[in-house]
Coordinates of C-alpha atoms in Angstrom, one line a residue:
M1 CA -68.2 96.1 61.7
A2 CA -66.4 98.9 59.5
E3 CA -63.2 97.3 59.9
R4 CA -64.4 94.0 58.5
S5 CA -65.6 95.8 55.5
T6 CA -62.3 97.4 54.8
A7 CA -60.8 93.9 54.8
A8 CA -63.5 92.5 52.8
V9 CA -62.9 95.1 50.0
D10 CA -59.1 94.4 50.1
V11 CA -59.6 90.7 49.3
A12 CA -62.2 91.3 46.9
D13 CA -59.8 93.6 44.7
N14 CA -56.6 91.3 45.6
S15 CA -57.3 89.3 42.3
G16 CA -54.9 91.0 40.2
D17 CA -53.4 94.1 38.6
E18 CA -55.1 96.0 35.8
P19 CA -52.0 97.0 34.1
L20 CA -51.9 100.6 32.5
T21 CA -49.4 99.9 29.7
A22 CA -49.6 97.6 26.7
K23 CA -49.7 93.7 27.1
A24 CA -45.8 93.9 26.9
D25 CA -45.6 95.3 29.9
Q26 CA -48.0 92.4 31.4
S27 CA -45.1 89.9 30.1
T28 CA -42.6 91.4 32.0
A29 CA -44.5 91.5 35.2
D30 CA -45.3 87.6 34.6
G31 CA -41.7 87.0 33.7
V32 CA -40.4 87.7 37.2
A33 CA -43.6 86.3 39.2
Q34 CA -41.3 83.7 40.9
N35 CA -38.5 86.0 41.7
P36 CA -38.5 86.0 46.0
E37 CA -37.9 89.5 46.1
R38 CA -40.6 90.6 43.5
D39 CA -41.4 94.4 44.7
T40 CA -44.8 95.7 45.7
D41 CA -47.2 93.0 45.7
S42 CA -49.2 92.7 42.3
D43 CA -52.8 93.0 43.8
E44 CA -55.1 95.8 42.6
A45 CA -55.2 98.8 44.8
Q46 CA -58.5 99.3 47.0
G47 CA -61.4 101.2 45.5
S48 CA -63.1 102.2 49.2
G49 CA -62.4 101.7 52.5
G50 CA -60.4 104.6 53.5
I51 CA -58.4 104.6 50.3
E52 CA -57.3 108.2 48.8
E53 CA -59.1 108.6 45.5
T54 CA -56.8 110.4 43.4
E55 CA -56.1 111.4 39.4
K56 CA -53.8 109.0 38.1
A57 CA -50.3 110.4 37.0
S58 CA -48.8 109.2 33.8
P59 CA -45.9 107.1 34.8
P60 CA -42.4 108.7 34.0
E61 CA -40.9 107.3 30.7
L62 CA -38.3 104.9 32.1
H63 CA -36.7 101.9 30.7
S64 CA -34.0 99.1 31.3
G65 CA -30.7 100.7 31.8
H66 CA -32.3 104.1 32.9
K67 CA -30.0 105.5 35.6
L68 CA -31.2 107.4 38.8
A69 CA -28.7 110.0 40.5
R70 CA -25.8 108.2 38.2
R71 CA -26.2 105.5 40.8
Y72 CA -29.2 103.5 40.4
R73 CA -29.4 101.3 37.3
L74 CA -32.8 99.9 36.3
E75 CA -32.9 96.6 35.0
E76 CA -36.3 94.9 35.2
C77 CA -39.7 96.5 35.9
V78 CA -41.6 94.2 38.2
T79 CA -44.9 96.2 38.5
R80 CA -46.6 99.4 36.8
L81 CA -49.5 100.7 38.5
D82 CA -51.6 103.5 39.3
G83 CA -49.0 105.9 38.3
F84 CA -46.3 104.4 39.8
S85 CA -43.5 101.7 38.7
S86 CA -41.8 99.2 41.0
W87 CA -37.9 98.0 39.6
R88 CA -35.0 95.6 40.2
A89 CA -32.2 97.6 40.5
V90 CA -28.6 97.7 40.7
D91 CA -26.6 100.3 42.9
E92 CA -23.7 100.7 40.8
K93 CA -21.6 102.5 44.1
L94 CA -21.9 99.8 46.2
R95 CA -22.1 96.8 43.7
R96 CA -25.6 95.1 45.1
A97 CA -29.2 94.5 43.9
V98 CA -31.6 97.0 45.1
G99 CA -35.4 97.6 44.7
V100 CA -36.9 101.0 43.8
H101 CA -40.1 102.5 43.4
I102 CA -40.9 105.5 41.4
L103 CA -43.5 107.8 40.6
P104 CA -43.7 111.5 39.5
A105 CA -42.7 114.2 41.8
D106 CA -46.3 115.8 40.7
H107 CA -48.3 112.7 41.6
A108 CA -50.9 113.2 44.4
R109 CA -49.3 110.5 46.6
A110 CA -45.6 111.8 46.2
R111 CA -45.4 113.5 49.6
S112 CA -46.9 110.8 51.4
V113 CA -44.8 108.1 49.9
L114 CA -41.6 110.2 50.9
A115 CA -42.9 110.6 54.3
A116 CA -43.7 106.8 54.7
A117 CA -40.5 105.9 53.5
R118 CA -38.2 108.5 55.6
S119 CA -40.0 107.3 58.5
S120 CA -39.5 103.3 57.8
A121 CA -35.9 104.2 57.4
L122 CA -35.7 105.8 60.8
L123 CA -36.8 102.3 62.7
G124 CA -34.1 100.4 61.6
D125 CA -35.4 96.9 62.6
P126 CA -33.6 94.2 60.6
R127 CA -36.9 92.2 60.8
F128 CA -38.1 94.5 57.7
V129 CA -36.6 95.0 54.6
Q130 CA -35.1 98.3 54.9
V131 CA -35.3 101.6 53.0
L132 CA -32.0 102.8 52.1
D133 CA -32.7 106.0 50.0
A134 CA -35.6 108.4 49.6
V135 CA -35.1 111.1 47.4
E136 CA -36.9 113.7 44.8
E137 CA -35.0 115.0 42.0
N138 CA -35.6 115.7 38.3
D139 CA -39.4 115.8 38.9
L140 CA -39.3 112.3 40.1
V141 CA -39.8 110.5 43.6
Y142 CA -38.0 107.5 44.1
V143 CA -37.6 105.1 46.9
V144 CA -34.5 102.7 47.3
H145 CA -35.1 99.4 49.3
E146 CA -33.1 96.1 50.0
W147 CA -33.3 93.6 47.4
L148 CA -33.2 89.9 48.9
P149 CA -32.4 87.3 46.2
D150 CA -32.1 84.6 48.7
A151 CA -35.4 85.2 50.4
T152 CA -39.0 83.5 49.4
E153 CA -42.6 85.2 49.3
L154 CA -45.0 83.0 51.6
T155 CA -47.0 83.3 48.3
A156 CA -44.8 80.6 47.2
L157 CA -44.0 78.8 50.3
L158 CA -47.9 78.2 50.1
A159 CA -48.3 76.9 46.7
P160 CA -47.4 73.4 47.1
A161 CA -48.7 72.9 50.8
P162 CA -49.5 74.4 54.1
L163 CA -46.5 75.2 56.4
E164 CA -45.7 72.8 59.4
A165 CA -47.0 73.7 62.9
H166 CA -43.8 74.8 63.7
D167 CA -42.8 76.9 60.9
A168 CA -46.3 78.7 61.0
Y169 CA -45.6 79.3 64.7
Q170 CA -42.4 80.5 64.2
M171 CA -43.9 83.0 61.3
V172 CA -46.7 84.4 63.5
S173 CA -44.5 84.9 66.3
Q174 CA -41.8 86.7 64.4
I175 CA -44.5 89.1 62.1
A176 CA -46.5 89.6 65.3
S177 CA -43.1 90.9 67.3
A178 CA -41.7 93.1 64.2
M179 CA -45.1 94.7 63.8
A180 CA -46.1 95.3 67.6
A181 CA -42.1 97.0 67.6
A182 CA -43.3 99.1 64.5
H183 CA -46.7 100.2 66.0
R184 CA -44.8 101.3 69.3
E185 CA -43.0 103.7 66.8
G186 CA -46.1 104.7 65.1
L187 CA -45.5 103.1 62.0
A188 CA -48.3 100.8 60.4
H189 CA -48.1 98.3 57.3
L190 CA -52.0 98.2 56.1
R191 CA -51.0 96.0 53.3
L192 CA -49.8 93.1 55.1
N193 CA -50.5 89.9 52.6
P194 CA -48.6 86.9 51.6
N195 CA -46.4 89.1 49.3
A196 CA -45.4 91.3 51.5
V197 CA -43.8 88.8 54.0
L198 CA -40.5 86.7 53.4
R199 CA -38.5 83.9 54.4
T200 CA -34.8 83.9 54.2
S201 CA -32.2 81.1 53.4
S202 CA -31.3 81.2 57.4
G203 CA -35.2 80.8 58.3
Q204 CA -35.6 84.2 59.1
W205 CA -39.0 86.0 58.6
R206 CA -38.7 89.6 57.1
I207 CA -41.6 92.1 56.4
R208 CA -41.4 94.3 53.0
G209 CA -43.2 97.5 52.5
L210 CA -43.9 98.8 56.1
A211 CA -45.9 102.3 55.6
V212 CA -44.6 102.5 51.9
N213 CA -47.0 100.1 50.2
A214 CA -49.9 101.7 51.8
A215 CA -48.4 105.0 50.9
L216 CA -48.4 103.9 47.2
R217 CA -51.5 103.3 46.8
G218 CA -53.2 105.6 49.3
I219 CA -54.5 103.3 51.8
S220 CA -55.4 104.7 55.2
S221 CA -57.0 103.2 58.4
D222 CA -58.7 104.8 61.3
T223 CA -57.8 101.6 63.2
P224 CA -54.3 100.9 62.1
Q225 CA -53.6 98.3 64.8
R226 CA -56.4 96.2 64.1
T227 CA -55.9 96.4 60.6
D228 CA -52.7 94.9 60.9
T229 CA -53.6 92.3 63.9
E230 CA -56.2 90.9 61.3
A231 CA -53.8 90.9 58.5
I232 CA -51.6 88.8 60.8
G233 CA -54.3 86.6 61.4
A234 CA -55.1 86.0 58.0
L235 CA -51.4 85.2 57.5
L236 CA -51.7 82.5 59.8
Y237 CA -55.1 81.0 58.6
A238 CA -53.2 80.6 55.1
A239 CA -50.1 79.1 56.4
L240 CA -52.1 76.8 58.3
T241 CA -55.1 75.8 55.8
Q242 CA -53.5 76.7 52.2
R243 CA -56.9 78.9 51.9
W244 CA -57.6 82.5 52.3
P245 CA -60.2 83.4 55.1
Y246 CA -62.5 85.4 52.9
E247 CA -64.9 84.2 49.9
S248 CA -62.6 85.8 47.2
D249 CA -59.6 83.9 46.1
A250 CA -56.6 85.5 46.5
Y251 CA -52.6 85.4 46.1
G252 CA -52.9 82.3 44.9
L253 CA -55.0 80.7 47.3
S254 CA -58.5 79.7 47.2
G255 CA -61.1 81.3 49.4
L256 CA -63.7 79.8 51.7
P257 CA -67.1 78.8 50.7
K258 CA -69.6 81.5 49.8
G259 CA -72.2 81.9 52.5
V260 CA -70.5 79.7 55.2
G261 CA -68.5 82.5 56.9
L262 CA -65.4 82.4 58.9
I263 CA -64.6 78.9 60.1
A264 CA -61.7 77.7 62.4
P265 CA -59.0 76.2 60.4
D266 CA -59.3 73.3 62.3
Q267 CA -62.4 72.7 60.3
V268 CA -61.1 73.5 57.1
R269 CA -58.2 71.0 57.0
A270 CA -57.5 68.0 59.3
G271 CA -54.3 67.5 61.5
V272 CA -54.3 71.6 61.9
H273 CA -52.6 72.4 65.5
R274 CA -55.6 73.3 67.4
G275 CA -53.6 76.1 69.5
L276 CA -52.6 78.1 66.7
S277 CA -56.3 77.3 64.8
E278 CA -57.7 79.3 67.9
L279 CA -54.9 82.2 67.5
A280 CA -55.9 82.6 64.0
M281 CA -59.8 82.9 64.9
R282 CA -58.8 85.7 67.7
A283 CA -56.9 87.6 65.4
L284 CA -59.6 87.6 63.0
A285 CA -62.4 87.5 65.2
N286 CA -64.9 90.2 63.5
D287 CA -68.8 90.3 63.1
G288 CA -69.4 88.0 65.5
A289 CA -66.6 85.3 64.8
T290 CA -65.0 84.2 67.9
A291 CA -62.5 81.4 68.8
S292 CA -63.7 77.8 69.9
R293 CA -63.3 78.7 73.3
H294 CA -64.6 82.2 73.4
E295 CA -61.5 83.9 74.3
S296 CA -61.3 87.7 74.0
A297 CA -60.1 88.7 70.6
C298 CA -56.6 90.0 69.9
T299 CA -56.9 94.0 68.4
T300 CA -53.5 94.8 68.3
P301 CA -50.0 93.1 67.7
E302 CA -49.2 93.5 71.3
E303 CA -51.9 91.7 72.5
L304 CA -51.2 89.0 69.7
V305 CA -47.8 88.8 71.1
K306 CA -48.9 87.8 74.5
A307 CA -51.3 85.4 73.5
I308 CA -48.7 83.8 71.6
G309 CA -46.5 84.0 74.9
E310 CA -49.1 82.1 76.6
M311 CA -49.2 79.2 74.2
P312 CA -46.9 76.0 75.2
R313 CA -44.1 76.3 72.7
I314 CA -44.5 74.2 69.7
R315 CA -41.1 72.3 69.0
P316 CA -39.8 71.4 65.5
P317 CA -40.7 68.0 64.3
E318 CA -38.3 65.1 65.2
P319 CA -35.8 64.0 62.3
A320 CA -37.8 60.8 61.0
F321 CA -35.5 57.6 62.2
T322 CA -34.3 54.8 59.7
A323 CA -33.8 51.5 61.0
P324 CA -30.2 50.5 60.4
P325 CA -29.5 47.5 58.1
E326 CA -29.6 44.0 59.8
Y327 CA -26.1 42.7 60.8
Q328 CA -24.6 40.1 61.8
R329 CA -23.9 39.5 65.7
T330 CA -20.2 39.3 66.7
T331 CA -18.4 37.0 68.8
Y332 CA -18.0 40.0 71.2
Q333 CA -21.8 40.8 71.2
Q334 CA -22.3 37.2 71.9
G335 CA -20.3 37.2 75.4
T336 CA -21.1 38.3 78.9
Y337 CA -20.3 42.0 78.5
G338 CA -23.1 44.1 80.0
R339 CA -25.1 41.0 81.4
P340 CA -26.0 40.9 85.1
A341 CA -23.4 39.0 87.2
P342 CA -24.5 35.6 88.4
H343 CA -25.8 35.3 91.9
P344 CA -23.4 33.1 94.1
G345 CA -23.9 29.3 94.3
A346 CA -26.2 29.7 91.3
T347 CA -25.5 27.3 88.4
Q348 CA -24.7 28.6 85.0
A349 CA -25.4 26.9 81.7
V350 CA -22.4 26.1 79.9
P351 CA -22.5 27.0 76.5
T352 CA -22.6 24.0 73.8
P353 CA -19.5 24.0 71.8
P354 CA -19.8 24.1 67.9
P355 CA -19.5 20.8 66.5
P356 CA -16.0 19.9 64.9
L357 CA -15.9 19.9 61.3
Q358 CA -16.1 16.3 60.2
S359 CA -16.4 16.6 56.4
R360 CA -13.5 16.3 54.1
T361 CA -13.7 20.5 53.8
G362 CA -13.2 20.7 57.3
K363 CA -10.4 18.4 57.5
A364 CA -8.8 20.4 54.6
L365 CA -9.3 23.6 56.3
K366 CA -7.5 22.5 59.3
W367 CA -4.7 21.4 57.4
A368 CA -4.7 24.6 55.6
V369 CA -4.9 26.7 58.5
S370 CA -2.1 24.7 60.5
A371 CA 0.1 25.3 57.5
L372 CA -0.1 28.9 57.4
L373 CA 0.4 29.0 61.2
I374 CA 4.1 27.0 60.8
A375 CA 4.9 29.7 57.9
A376 CA 4.0 32.5 60.1
L377 CA 6.0 31.4 62.9
G378 CA 9.0 30.6 60.7
L379 CA 8.7 34.0 58.7
G380 CA 8.4 36.0 62.6
S381 CA 11.5 34.0 63.7
W382 CA 13.6 35.0 60.5
Q383 CA 12.3 38.7 61.1
L384 CA 13.4 38.7 64.7
A385 CA 16.6 37.4 64.2
D386 CA 17.2 40.0 61.4
A387 CA 16.4 42.8 63.5
L388 CA 18.7 41.7 66.1
M389 CA 21.6 41.6 63.9
D390 CA 20.7 45.0 62.4
Q391 CA 21.0 46.2 66.2
G392 CA 23.9 44.7 66.9
N393 CA 25.5 46.4 63.7
K394 CA 24.3 49.9 64.7
S395 CA 25.6 49.7 68.4
D396 CA 29.1 49.4 66.8
D397 CA 28.9 52.6 65.1
T398 CA 30.1 54.9 68.1
K399 CA 29.9 58.1 65.6
Q400 CA 26.1 58.2 65.8
T401 CA 24.1 58.1 68.8
Q402 CA 20.5 59.0 67.7
P403 CA 18.9 59.4 64.3
T404 CA 18.6 62.6 62.4
D405 CA 16.0 64.2 60.2
G406 CA 17.8 62.5 57.3
N407 CA 17.9 59.1 58.8
D408 CA 14.3 59.0 60.6
K409 CA 12.4 57.2 58.1
S410 CA 9.6 56.4 60.5
G411 CA 8.4 60.1 60.5
G412 CA 7.6 59.8 64.2
N413 CA 9.5 62.8 65.1
T414 CA 7.4 65.3 63.5
K415 CA 8.3 69.1 64.5
P416 CA 5.8 70.8 66.6
A417 CA 3.8 73.5 64.7
A418 CA 5.6 76.9 65.7
A419 CA 3.7 80.1 66.6
I420 CA 4.4 83.0 64.1
T421 CA 4.6 86.4 65.5
I422 CA 2.3 88.9 64.0
E423 CA 4.3 92.3 63.5
G424 CA 1.3 94.5 62.5
A425 CA -2.1 94.6 60.7
K426 CA -4.3 96.9 58.9
E427 CA -8.0 96.4 57.8
Y428 CA -8.6 95.5 54.2
V429 CA -11.4 97.6 52.3
A430 CA -12.4 96.2 49.1
S431 CA -15.3 98.2 48.9
G432 CA -17.6 100.6 50.5
D433 CA -16.9 101.9 54.1
A434 CA -14.2 100.1 56.7
Q435 CA -15.6 98.3 59.7
A436 CA -13.4 99.3 62.5
P437 CA -10.0 100.1 61.3
D438 CA -8.6 101.4 65.0
D439 CA -9.3 98.0 66.5
V440 CA -7.2 95.6 64.1
A441 CA -4.6 95.5 67.0
K442 CA -7.3 93.8 69.4
T443 CA -7.2 90.6 67.1
Y444 CA -3.9 90.1 68.4
D445 CA -3.1 91.8 71.6
G446 CA -3.4 88.7 73.9
D447 CA -6.5 89.8 75.4
S448 CA -9.4 87.7 74.8
T449 CA -11.8 90.6 75.9
T450 CA -11.0 92.9 73.2
Y451 CA -12.6 92.6 69.5
W452 CA -12.3 93.9 66.0
R453 CA -16.2 93.9 64.7
T454 CA -17.9 94.1 61.7
K455 CA -20.8 96.2 61.1
R456 CA -24.4 95.2 61.5
Y457 CA -25.9 93.9 58.3
N458 CA -29.5 93.4 57.5
S459 CA -29.1 90.3 55.5
G460 CA -27.1 87.1 55.9
P461 CA -25.2 85.0 56.7
K462 CA -23.6 85.6 53.3
L463 CA -22.2 89.6 53.0
A464 CA -22.8 89.8 49.2
P465 CA -24.2 91.5 47.5
Y466 CA -23.8 94.0 50.3
K467 CA -19.8 93.4 50.4
P468 CA -17.7 90.9 48.7
G469 CA -16.3 90.4 52.5
V470 CA -14.6 92.3 55.2
G471 CA -11.0 91.3 56.5
I472 CA -7.7 92.3 57.8
V473 CA -4.1 91.8 56.3
Y474 CA -1.4 90.5 59.0
D475 CA 2.2 91.4 58.6
L476 CA 4.2 88.2 59.7
G477 CA 7.9 90.2 59.4
S478 CA 9.1 88.0 56.7
A479 CA 8.2 85.1 54.5
K480 CA 6.6 82.4 56.6
K481 CA 5.2 79.1 55.8
I482 CA 1.6 79.0 57.0
S483 CA 0.1 75.9 58.5
A484 CA -3.0 76.7 60.1
A485 CA -4.7 80.0 62.0
S486 CA -7.0 80.3 64.8
I487 CA -9.5 82.8 65.4
G488 CA -11.8 83.6 68.6
L489 CA -15.2 84.9 67.6
R490 CA -17.6 86.5 69.6
Y491 CA -21.2 85.3 68.4
T492 CA -22.5 82.1 67.5
G493 CA -25.0 81.2 65.0
N494 CA -25.3 79.9 61.6
H495 CA -22.6 80.9 60.4
T496 CA -19.2 82.2 59.9
T497 CA -17.1 81.5 57.2
I498 CA -13.5 82.9 56.9
H499 CA -10.9 82.5 54.0
L500 CA -7.0 82.9 54.2
Y501 CA -5.1 84.5 51.5
A502 CA -1.7 85.4 50.6
T503 CA -1.2 88.8 49.4
D504 CA 1.7 91.1 48.5
S505 CA 1.4 94.2 51.7
L506 CA -0.6 95.4 54.2
T507 CA -2.6 97.5 51.3
P508 CA -2.8 94.7 48.4
S509 CA -2.0 95.6 45.0
T510 CA -4.5 92.9 43.6
G511 CA -8.4 92.2 44.7
V512 CA -9.2 88.9 46.4
D513 CA -10.1 87.1 43.4
D514 CA -6.2 87.6 42.2
M515 CA -4.9 86.3 45.4
T516 CA -3.7 82.8 46.1
E517 CA -6.0 80.9 48.8
I518 CA -4.3 79.6 51.6
G519 CA -7.5 77.7 53.4
T520 CA -10.8 78.3 54.3
A521 CA -13.4 77.1 57.3
T522 CA -16.9 77.3 58.3
T523 CA -18.2 77.3 62.4
S524 CA -21.1 77.8 64.4
G525 CA -19.2 78.3 67.1
T526 CA -16.9 80.7 69.4
S527 CA -13.6 79.6 67.8
L528 CA -12.4 78.4 64.2
T529 CA -9.2 76.8 62.6
V530 CA -8.2 77.3 59.1
K531 CA -5.7 75.1 57.9
A532 CA -3.8 75.5 55.0
T533 CA -4.5 73.4 52.0
K534 CA -1.3 74.2 50.0
S535 CA 2.3 74.8 51.0
L536 CA 3.4 78.2 50.5
K537 CA 5.3 81.1 52.2
T538 CA 4.2 84.9 52.6
Q539 CA 5.0 87.5 54.8
Y540 CA 1.4 88.9 54.5
V541 CA -2.2 87.3 54.9
L542 CA -5.5 88.4 54.8
L543 CA -7.8 86.9 56.9
W544 CA -11.4 87.6 55.0
I545 CA -15.0 86.7 56.5
T546 CA -17.4 86.3 53.6
D547 CA -20.4 85.1 55.9
V548 CA -21.4 86.1 59.7
P549 CA -24.1 84.9 61.7
M550 CA -27.5 86.6 63.0
A551 CA -26.5 87.9 66.5
P552 CA -28.6 89.7 68.8
S553 CA -28.4 93.5 70.3
D554 CA -25.7 94.3 72.1
G555 CA -23.7 97.5 73.6
Y556 CA -22.4 98.1 70.4
S557 CA -25.0 97.2 67.6
G558 CA -28.7 96.5 67.0
A559 CA -29.7 92.8 66.4
G560 CA -28.4 91.7 62.7
Y561 CA -26.1 89.9 60.6
K562 CA -22.6 90.8 62.4
Q563 CA -19.4 89.0 63.8
A564 CA -16.4 90.0 65.7
I565 CA -13.0 88.6 66.1
T566 CA -10.1 88.2 68.7
D567 CA -7.2 86.0 69.4
V568 CA -6.1 85.7 66.0
K569 CA -3.1 83.2 65.9
F570 CA -0.5 82.1 63.0
T571 CA 1.4 78.6 63.1
G572 CA 3.8 77.2 60.8

């Protein structure tokens, strides 16, 4: 009962921020409302139900262009609330976008925010938006986290319509699994709502603000697992119905009618998947509300994961089939191909031939066809005689027994592509740290079991803005004409993109943008061929990777966006 009242207070206070600054600050926040990586959600801090009541400290005087640690340049304030502010910023050292929460060091929650951020950073699970730094300096405490420009909040996804059953199933599966993993490490979210759940362009669901969002607002719970489980149920309910499962409107969603109570999603909207409807009710079960089949309530993320696993898998919808346009049946289709063989002794119907052309037009057409046939026969006879005479003339030339390259005009004797020997290689680092510089020789040692590996990244497939790319420069010994390169890959998935560039040495004197591109290719498989789009000669070739797939955990690194290459071969 107490837990339900906590959730109710959370919803009641979720109608919007109460800005602590003038209207100019409010317009700033409104201007970024559609940003998919908008920082901490803009609902107001709760006033009771386990919330630590503190005096509001004055926010630090910060502005766009202000730089923290001579590294993080503040760009845009997205939230200013209760003594802290949240910003979109740029990490000038690594040249990437980041998010930053800032509050005074003497703020009553500064210690708890630092502790929550450092605990969250230790988890290292790519399903959560990662904490990159947590620092106290110059009377400020600030927490730096990932910024995902290609991600979209669940709030924005639900604005036009509810999610399809398969998308809702993927969302609740990934979110529940991630939160179960967090709780096993002793971490809770306590602010899990549609603003904290993001879907990336690759379809992966990410959770923002683990532990930190609650610490910023002083939220705590005596039953953190139950609180997060009910929050996941609310997310699923909203995804299925486009309604918030409480009486108050929140996150751009209408609440339930007052006095009706919690009703199942399939009673709110027609066509809702029955199994997902019951799952939402099991997670939300409270104050007497139960699922339609009266299964036991799910009170922890782990129990919710188990309940999801017991459901039949929900497959994606079949693509819509469009009937092909009408076509004219051909003589081949009208023949006997594919028809059953006649039984012995059976009389077969003889198809009636079409009537002859009896009209004047038909007679004229027959004469025209006959004339064309006669002309074709005459032309063919003349060409045959000319060819025989030409062959006789060539046989008299005893000085030439076979055509040379200059005399072979047919192009039939094309020279096969020749393998180019790799004399050496060196990893190319455009920015930040190297990947695996000691393993570059494994990419051309003739052993398919050895690899050069990239590091694991938390967002993808595109490596930017973390890195512009990663790669290796190969020395071919002397200037060679490159026609193609074949590369073996360790991980499949959507997707790997590799470019080839001509450069001037193993340690190029220019950046990639100033190099000449030889070719580029993309794949979702374990091998890739990059064909040259222009003819040029070079001694040094940069193999440049800009996109890597989501790959599972293995003996080398955890799950994340990464790739490994082997068997690099050049042909010319």
